[in-house]
Coordinates of N, CA and C in Angstrom, one line a residue:
X30 N 0.8 -1.2 0.0 CA 0.0 0.0 0.0 C 0.9 1.2 0.0
X31 N 0.3 2.3 -0.4 CA 1.0 3.6 -0.5 C 0.9 4.3 0.9
X32 N 1.7 5.4 0.9 CA 1.7 6.2 2.1 C 0.4 6.7 2.5
X33 N -0.4 7.3 1.6 CA -1.7 7.9 1.9 C -2.6 6.8 2.4
X34 N -2.6 5.6 1.8 CA -3.5 4.5 2.1 C -3.2 4.0 3.5
X35 N -1.9 3.9 3.9 CA -1.5 3.4 5.2 C -2.0 4.4 6.3
X36 N -1.8 5.7 6.0 CA -2.2 6.7 7.0 C -3.7 6.7 7.2
X37 N -4.5 6.6 6.1 CA -5.9 6.6 6.2 C -6.4 5.4 6.9
X38 N -5.8 4.2 6.6 CA -6.2 3.0 7.3 C -5.9 3.1 8.8
X39 N -4.7 3.7 9.1 CA -4.4 3.9 10.5 C -5.3 4.8 11.2
X40 N -5.8 5.9 10.6 CA -6.7 6.8 11.2 C -8.0 6.1 11.5
X41 N -8.5 5.3 10.5 CA -9.8 4.6 10.7 C -9.7 3.6 11.8
X42 N -8.6 2.8 11.9 CA -8.4 1.9 13.0 C -8.4 2.6 14.3
X43 N -7.7 3.7 14.4 CA -7.7 4.5 15.7 C -9.1 4.9 16.1
X44 N -9.9 5.4 15.1 CA -11.2 5.9 15.5 C -12.1 4.7 15.9
X45 N -12.0 3.6 15.3 CA -12.8 2.4 15.7 C -12.3 1.9 17.1
X46 N -11.0 1.9 17.3 CA -10.5 1.5 18.6 C -11.0 2.4 19.7
X47 N -11.0 3.7 19.4 CA -11.5 4.7 20.4 C -12.9 4.5 20.7
X48 N -13.7 4.2 19.7 CA -15.2 3.9 20.0 C -15.3 2.6 20.8
X49 N -14.6 1.6 20.5 CA -14.7 0.3 21.2 C -14.2 0.5 22.7
X50 N -13.3 1.4 23.0 CA -12.8 1.6 24.3 C -13.9 2.1 25.2
X51 N -15.0 2.6 24.7 CA -16.1 3.2 25.5 C -17.2 2.2 25.7
X52 N -16.9 0.9 25.4 CA -17.9 -0.1 25.6 C -17.9 -0.6 27.0
X53 N -19.0 -1.2 27.4 CA -19.1 -1.8 28.8 C -18.4 -3.1 28.9
X54 N -18.3 -3.8 27.7 CA -17.7 -5.2 27.7 C -16.2 -5.1 27.8
X55 N -15.6 -5.7 28.8 CA -14.1 -5.7 28.9 C -13.4 -6.2 27.7
X56 N -14.0 -7.3 27.0 CA -13.3 -7.9 25.9 C -13.3 -6.9 24.7
X57 N -14.4 -6.2 24.5 CA -14.5 -5.2 23.5 C -13.6 -4.0 23.8
X58 N -13.4 -3.6 25.0 CA -12.5 -2.5 25.4 C -11.0 -3.0 25.0
X59 N -10.7 -4.2 25.3 CA -9.4 -4.7 25.0 C -9.2 -4.7 23.5
X60 N -10.2 -5.1 22.7 CA -10.1 -5.0 21.2 C -9.9 -3.6 20.8
X61 N -10.5 -2.7 21.5 CA -10.4 -1.3 21.1 C -8.9 -0.8 21.3
X62 N -8.4 -1.2 22.4 CA -7.0 -0.8 22.7 C -6.0 -1.4 21.6
X63 N -6.3 -2.7 21.3 CA -5.5 -3.3 20.2 C -5.6 -2.6 18.9
X64 N -6.9 -2.2 18.5 CA -7.2 -1.6 17.3 C -6.5 -0.2 17.2
X65 N -6.5 0.5 18.4 CA -5.9 1.8 18.4 C -4.4 1.7 18.2
X66 N -3.7 0.7 18.9 CA -2.3 0.5 18.7 C -2.0 0.1 17.3
X67 N -2.8 -0.7 16.7 CA -2.6 -1.1 15.3 C -2.7 0.0 14.3
X68 N -3.7 0.9 14.6 CA -3.8 2.1 13.8 C -2.6 3.0 13.9
X69 N -2.1 3.2 15.1 CA -0.9 4.0 15.2 C 0.3 3.4 14.5
X70 N 0.4 2.1 14.5 CA 1.4 1.4 13.7 C 1.3 1.7 12.2
X71 N 0.0 1.6 11.7 CA -0.2 1.8 10.3 C 0.1 3.3 9.9
X72 N -0.2 4.2 10.8 CA 0.1 5.6 10.5 C 1.6 5.8 10.5
X73 N 2.3 5.2 11.4 CA 3.8 5.3 11.4 C 4.4 4.7 10.1
X74 N 3.8 3.5 9.7 CA 4.3 2.9 8.5 C 4.1 3.8 7.3
X75 N 3.0 4.5 7.2 CA 2.8 5.5 6.2 C 3.7 6.6 6.2
X76 N 4.1 7.1 7.4 CA 5.0 8.2 7.6 C 6.4 7.8 7.1
X77 N 6.8 6.5 7.4 CA 8.1 6.0 7.0 C 8.1 5.9 5.4
X78 N 7.0 5.4 4.9 CA 7.0 5.3 3.4 C 7.1 6.7 2.8
X79 N 6.5 7.7 3.4 CA 6.6 9.0 2.8 C 8.0 9.6 2.9
X80 N 8.6 9.3 4.0 CA 10.0 9.8 4.2 C 11.0 9.1 3.3
X81 N 10.7 7.9 2.9 CA 11.6 7.2 2.0 C 11.2 7.2 0.6
X82 N 10.2 8.0 0.3 CA 9.7 8.1 -1.1 C 8.9 6.9 -1.6
X83 N 8.2 6.2 -0.6 CA 7.4 5.1 -0.9 C 8.1 4.0 -1.7
X84 N 9.4 3.7 -1.3 CA 10.2 2.7 -2.0 C 10.2 1.4 -1.2
X85 N 9.6 1.3 -0.1 CA 9.6 0.1 0.7 C 8.3 -0.6 0.6

């Protein structure tokens, strides 16, 4: 995927994770935390691709 796609995917995962963290179900809250971390990772991957000219 490209830089922009990775950043957008990361932003979406972070938003979904944030919403899940407000659930009453502990399992769903844990999934929300994992989604949020995964989203931050995708955004970081997009930033690295942007810095390297999308060559990785």
